[in-house]
Short mmCIF file of C-alpha atoms in Angstrom, two decimals:
data_model
loop_
_atom_site.label_atom_id
_atom_site.label_comp_id
_atom_site.label_asym_id
_atom_site.label_seq_id
_atom_site.Cartn_x
_atom_site.Cartn_y
_atom_site.Cartn_z
CA UNK K 995 11.31 148.88 -9.78
CA UNK K 996 10.90 149.24 -13.51
CA UNK K 997 13.39 150.82 -15.93
CA UNK K 998 12.70 154.46 -16.72
CA UNK K 999 13.69 156.57 -19.70
CA UNK K 1000 16.69 157.89 -17.77
CA UNK K 1001 18.18 154.41 -17.49
CA UNK K 1002 18.00 153.90 -21.24
CA UNK K 1003 19.52 157.32 -21.89
CA UNK K 1004 22.40 156.62 -19.50
CA UNK K 1005 23.01 153.28 -21.22
CA UNK K 1006 22.99 155.06 -24.59
CA UNK K 1007 25.52 157.61 -23.31
CA UNK K 1008 27.82 154.85 -22.06
CA UNK K 1009 27.54 152.95 -25.34
CA UNK K 1010 28.28 156.14 -27.29
CA UNK K 1011 31.35 156.77 -25.13
CA UNK K 1012 32.66 153.24 -25.66
CA UNK K 1013 32.20 153.62 -29.41
CA UNK K 1014 33.98 156.98 -29.41
CA UNK K 1015 36.93 155.58 -27.45
CA UNK K 1016 37.19 152.65 -29.86
CA UNK K 1017 37.10 154.98 -32.84
CA UNK K 1018 39.97 157.00 -31.41
CA UNK K 1019 42.06 154.05 -30.20
CA UNK K 1020 41.84 151.40 -32.91
CA UNK K 1021 43.75 151.59 -36.18
CA UNK K 1022 42.11 148.85 -38.23
CA UNK K 1023 39.61 150.59 -40.55
CA UNK K 1024 37.12 147.71 -40.25
CA UNK K 1025 37.08 147.87 -36.45
CA UNK K 1026 36.70 151.66 -36.64
CA UNK K 1027 33.60 151.11 -38.78
CA UNK K 1028 32.23 148.75 -36.14
CA UNK K 1029 32.76 151.48 -33.53
CA UNK K 1030 30.75 153.89 -35.70
CA UNK K 1031 27.97 151.27 -35.71
CA UNK K 1032 28.12 151.19 -31.90
CA UNK K 1033 27.66 154.96 -31.75
CA UNK K 1034 24.75 154.83 -34.22
CA UNK K 1035 23.11 152.15 -32.10
CA UNK K 1036 23.50 154.28 -28.99
CA UNK K 1037 21.68 157.12 -30.74
CA UNK K 1038 18.98 154.71 -31.96
CA UNK K 1039 18.45 153.51 -28.42
CA UNK K 1040 17.95 157.03 -27.13
CA UNK K 1041 15.59 157.82 -30.03
CA UNK K 1042 13.37 154.87 -29.11
CA UNK K 1043 13.51 155.78 -25.42
CA UNK K 1044 12.41 159.35 -26.21
CA UNK K 1045 9.71 158.07 -28.56
CA UNK K 1046 8.34 156.04 -25.70
CA UNK K 1047 8.71 158.79 -23.12
CA UNK K 1048 6.88 161.37 -25.20
CA UNK K 1049 4.42 158.92 -26.80
CA UNK K 1050 5.54 160.03 -30.25
CA UNK K 1051 6.00 157.52 -33.06
CA UNK K 1052 8.19 159.97 -35.02
CA UNK K 1053 11.16 158.86 -32.93
CA UNK K 1054 10.83 155.31 -34.23
CA UNK K 1055 10.54 156.61 -37.79
CA UNK K 1056 13.81 158.47 -37.26
CA UNK K 1057 15.44 155.23 -36.12
CA UNK K 1058 14.18 153.55 -39.29
CA UNK K 1059 15.87 156.19 -41.43
CA UNK K 1060 19.06 156.02 -39.36
CA UNK K 1061 19.21 152.29 -40.03
CA UNK K 1062 18.77 152.77 -43.78
CA UNK K 1063 21.46 155.44 -43.95
CA UNK K 1064 23.77 153.32 -41.77
CA UNK K 1065 23.36 150.36 -44.14
CA UNK K 1066 24.18 152.54 -47.18
CA UNK K 1067 27.12 154.08 -45.34
CA UNK K 1068 28.55 150.68 -44.41
CA UNK K 1069 28.26 149.46 -47.99
CA UNK K 1070 30.07 152.48 -49.43
CA UNK K 1071 32.68 152.52 -46.65
CA UNK K 1072 33.48 148.85 -47.04
CA UNK K 1073 33.76 149.35 -50.80
CA UNK K 1074 36.34 152.07 -50.22
CA UNK K 1075 38.20 149.91 -47.69
CA UNK K 1076 38.24 146.95 -50.10
CA UNK K 1077 39.63 149.04 -52.93
CA UNK K 1078 42.31 150.56 -50.66
CA UNK K 1079 43.38 147.32 -49.00
CA UNK K 1080 43.50 145.51 -52.32
CA UNK K 1081 46.21 147.91 -53.42
CA UNK K 1082 48.05 148.06 -50.07
CA UNK K 1083 47.44 144.90 -48.02
CA UNK K 1084 47.61 145.30 -44.27
CA UNK K 1085 47.29 149.07 -44.33
CA UNK K 1086 46.02 150.77 -41.22
CA UNK K 1087 44.47 154.21 -41.09
CA UNK K 1088 47.77 155.90 -40.32
CA UNK K 1089 49.14 154.70 -43.66
CA UNK K 1090 46.26 156.20 -45.61
CA UNK K 1091 47.62 159.71 -46.03
CA UNK K 1092 47.76 159.66 -49.81
CA UNK K 1093 45.48 162.66 -50.22
CA UNK K 1094 47.63 164.81 -47.96
CA UNK K 1095 48.83 167.84 -49.88
CA UNK I 329 10.79 140.96 -14.67
CA UNK I 330 11.33 144.16 -16.66
CA UNK I 331 14.26 144.95 -14.41
CA UNK I 332 15.79 141.53 -15.09
CA UNK I 333 15.40 141.99 -18.85
CA UNK I 334 16.96 145.44 -18.65
CA UNK I 335 19.94 144.24 -16.63
CA UNK I 336 20.60 141.23 -18.85
CA UNK I 337 20.28 143.18 -22.11
CA UNK I 338 22.47 145.97 -20.72
CA UNK I 339 25.12 143.43 -19.77
CA UNK I 340 24.99 142.06 -23.33
CA UNK I 341 25.31 145.55 -24.83
CA UNK I 342 28.21 146.67 -22.66
CA UNK I 343 30.10 143.37 -22.87
CA UNK I 344 29.76 143.31 -26.67
CA UNK I 345 30.83 146.94 -27.00
CA UNK I 346 33.93 146.38 -24.86
CA UNK I 347 34.63 143.26 -26.92
CA UNK I 348 34.52 145.32 -30.12
CA UNK I 349 37.18 147.73 -28.93
CA UNK I 350 39.31 145.22 -27.00
CA UNK I 351 39.60 142.11 -29.19
CA UNK I 352 42.69 142.06 -31.37
CA UNK I 353 41.19 139.88 -34.07
CA UNK I 354 38.62 141.71 -36.29
CA UNK I 355 36.48 138.53 -36.51
CA UNK I 356 36.11 138.48 -32.73
CA UNK I 357 35.31 142.20 -32.77
CA UNK I 358 32.53 141.51 -35.31
CA UNK I 359 31.10 138.82 -33.00
CA UNK I 360 31.15 141.33 -30.14
CA UNK I 361 29.23 143.69 -32.41
CA UNK I 362 26.60 140.97 -32.93
CA UNK I 363 26.21 140.65 -29.15
CA UNK I 364 25.72 144.40 -28.80
CA UNK I 365 23.20 144.55 -31.64
CA UNK I 366 21.15 141.72 -30.14
CA UNK I 367 21.19 143.48 -26.78
CA UNK I 368 19.90 146.67 -28.39
CA UNK I 369 17.19 144.60 -30.12
CA UNK I 370 16.13 143.24 -26.73
CA UNK I 371 15.89 146.81 -25.44
CA UNK I 372 13.75 147.70 -28.45
CA UNK I 373 11.38 144.84 -27.63
CA UNK I 374 11.27 145.99 -24.00
CA UNK I 375 10.29 149.47 -25.20
CA UNK I 376 7.63 147.94 -27.48
CA UNK I 377 9.30 148.96 -30.72
CA UNK I 378 8.70 145.51 -32.19
CA UNK I 379 9.20 146.39 -35.83
CA UNK I 380 12.50 148.11 -35.13
CA UNK I 381 13.67 145.12 -33.10
CA UNK I 382 12.97 142.84 -36.07
CA UNK I 383 14.72 145.22 -38.45
CA UNK I 384 17.63 145.50 -36.04
CA UNK I 385 18.14 141.73 -36.04
CA UNK I 386 17.58 141.26 -39.78
CA UNK I 387 19.45 144.28 -41.16
CA UNK I 388 22.15 144.89 -38.56
CA UNK I 389 22.94 141.48 -37.10
CA UNK I 390 22.03 139.71 -40.33
CA UNK I 391 23.19 141.85 -43.22
CA UNK I 392 25.70 144.38 -41.95
CA UNK I 393 27.73 142.05 -39.74
CA UNK I 394 27.77 139.40 -42.46
CA UNK I 395 29.05 142.10 -44.82
CA UNK I 396 31.80 142.93 -42.31
CA UNK I 397 32.75 139.26 -42.02
CA UNK I 398 32.73 138.87 -45.81
CA UNK I 399 35.14 141.79 -46.18
CA UNK I 400 37.37 140.44 -43.39
CA UNK I 401 37.53 137.03 -45.07
CA UNK I 402 37.87 138.49 -48.57
CA UNK I 403 40.82 140.68 -47.68
CA UNK I 404 42.46 138.21 -45.32
CA UNK I 405 42.89 140.91 -42.69
CA UNK I 406 41.91 138.53 -39.91
CA UNK I 407 45.43 138.68 -38.52
CA UNK I 408 45.51 139.85 -34.94
CA UNK I 409 46.33 143.51 -34.61
CA UNK I 410 49.13 144.22 -32.16
CA UNK I 411 47.48 146.52 -29.68
CA UNK I 412 50.71 147.13 -27.77
CA UNK I 413 52.25 149.17 -30.58
CA UNK I 414 51.34 152.77 -29.92
CA UNK I 415 52.74 155.42 -32.27
CA UNK I 416 51.49 158.35 -30.21
CA UNK I 417 52.05 157.92 -26.51
CA UNK I 418 49.32 160.29 -25.40
CA UNK I 419 46.63 159.07 -27.77
CA UNK I 420 45.19 156.21 -25.76
CA UNK I 421 44.83 157.98 -22.39
CA UNK I 422 43.57 161.07 -24.18
CA UNK I 423 40.95 158.99 -26.02
CA UNK I 424 39.78 157.41 -22.76
CA UNK I 425 39.56 160.85 -21.11
CA UNK I 426 37.53 162.25 -24.02
CA UNK I 427 35.22 159.23 -24.10
CA UNK I 428 34.58 159.37 -20.34
CA UNK I 429 34.05 163.12 -20.59
CA UNK I 430 31.49 162.80 -23.40
CA UNK I 431 29.61 160.04 -21.58
CA UNK I 432 29.79 161.90 -18.29
CA UNK I 433 28.45 165.13 -19.78
CA UNK I 434 25.51 163.36 -21.41
CA UNK I 435 24.76 161.36 -18.26
CA UNK I 436 24.91 164.54 -16.14
CA UNK I 437 22.53 166.31 -18.52
CA UNK I 438 20.13 163.36 -18.52
CA UNK I 439 20.16 163.00 -14.75
CA UNK I 440 19.61 166.72 -14.24
CA UNK I 441 16.72 166.76 -16.70
CA UNK I 442 15.08 163.54 -15.59
CA UNK I 443 12.13 165.31 -14.00
CA UNK I 444 10.94 166.49 -17.43
CA UNK I 445 11.06 162.99 -18.88
CA UNK I 446 8.80 161.23 -16.45
CA UNK I 447 8.04 157.56 -16.76
CA UNK I 448 7.75 155.37 -19.81
CA UNK I 449 4.43 155.41 -21.60
CA UNK I 450 2.86 153.54 -24.44
CA UNK I 451 3.89 154.84 -27.84
CA UNK I 452 0.87 153.54 -29.64
CA UNK I 453 -2.35 155.26 -28.76
CA UNK I 454 -5.86 153.75 -28.87
CA UNK I 455 -4.68 150.15 -28.96
CA UNK I 456 -3.04 150.56 -32.35
CA UNK I 457 -0.20 148.14 -32.73
CA UNK I 458 3.33 149.32 -33.27
CA UNK I 459 3.82 148.31 -36.90
CA UNK I 460 0.55 149.86 -38.01
CA UNK I 461 1.18 153.23 -36.39
CA UNK I 462 4.78 153.27 -37.63
CA UNK I 463 3.62 152.52 -41.17
CA UNK I 464 0.95 155.21 -40.99
CA UNK I 465 3.55 157.74 -39.87
CA UNK I 466 6.11 156.62 -42.45
CA UNK I 467 3.79 156.60 -45.45
CA UNK I 468 1.96 159.83 -44.65
CA UNK I 469 4.23 162.33 -42.92
CA UNK I 470 7.56 161.04 -44.15
CA UNK I 471 6.72 159.63 -47.55
CA UNK I 472 9.11 161.96 -49.40
CA UNK I 473 12.01 160.94 -47.19
CA UNK I 474 11.02 157.31 -47.69
CA UNK I 475 11.16 157.69 -51.47
CA UNK I 476 14.50 159.49 -51.24
CA UNK I 477 15.77 156.51 -49.25
CA UNK I 478 15.33 154.30 -52.29
CA UNK I 479 17.42 156.74 -54.35
CA UNK I 480 20.09 156.65 -51.64
CA UNK I 481 20.20 152.85 -51.66
CA UNK I 482 20.47 152.71 -55.47
CA UNK I 483 23.30 155.26 -55.43
CA UNK I 484 25.10 153.33 -52.69
CA UNK I 485 24.84 150.02 -54.55
CA UNK I 486 25.95 151.45 -57.89
CA UNK I 487 28.76 153.43 -56.25
CA UNK I 488 30.09 150.38 -54.46
CA UNK I 489 30.04 148.27 -57.61
CA UNK I 490 31.93 150.98 -59.48
CA UNK I 491 34.41 151.40 -56.62
CA UNK I 492 35.32 147.76 -56.19
CA UNK I 493 35.19 146.67 -59.83
CA UNK I 494 38.53 146.07 -61.44
CA UNK I 495 38.46 147.52 -64.93
CA UNK I 496 40.33 145.62 -67.65
CA UNK I 497 42.43 148.63 -68.55
CA UNK I 498 43.88 149.02 -65.04
CA UNK I 499 44.66 145.29 -64.88
CA UNK I 500 46.71 145.64 -68.04
CA UNK I 501 48.46 148.66 -66.55
CA UNK I 502 49.30 146.74 -63.40
#
């Protein structure tokens, strides 16, 4: 009994769900970023599974670009978090309503 | 053998993901993230995406998690978050319901459509190895996107430096 594409896709769906729950439940901005990484990894996993199922290398290229964009996104997001938390130590995301009109 | 690898790597992925959302201390959550990323890398190897597995370990588990840990240490936010405090009573059960619903919908769709997927095949045709075919695809079909990626990285680096730099004028004002 060898793993099929369906198994990988189910695993990716479960991982995406766990990441989504974490994003909605946690209040620490850093942990919320980690949950976004979980969701991105779930999508990467399904991309590679589809690339293998359809014998198409374009899926792996897409994963490559997702990784690059994720790295850039993490850098910018952590920069924003650093500059916010430096001004207000210990802030969680509920405190960050300064742009509210 | 493949089944054993799949089960072990899946256990790593799920355990790490639950660790990320359940640990109170952000440092422990980052370590759970490392476990998940390594599990995904093992799955990549099992699906013969060798280059992506290497990039996953180097970029994600190496660079991104270290960046997370640096920020945690730099800001001193490694205090445990009190997970019992809940400002909105309905938020947590609602979040769990939505998460289970999203996963369930995707799983239902995948299981219904599994006949179109068939079994796993080799990605790389005619004995071409993974890195070579990926490089050929990246530098021929997607070369414009690849070049734009370098612009994106430069913008991200410069933007972050500008964001986190303390200018002398604002220090005087503070």
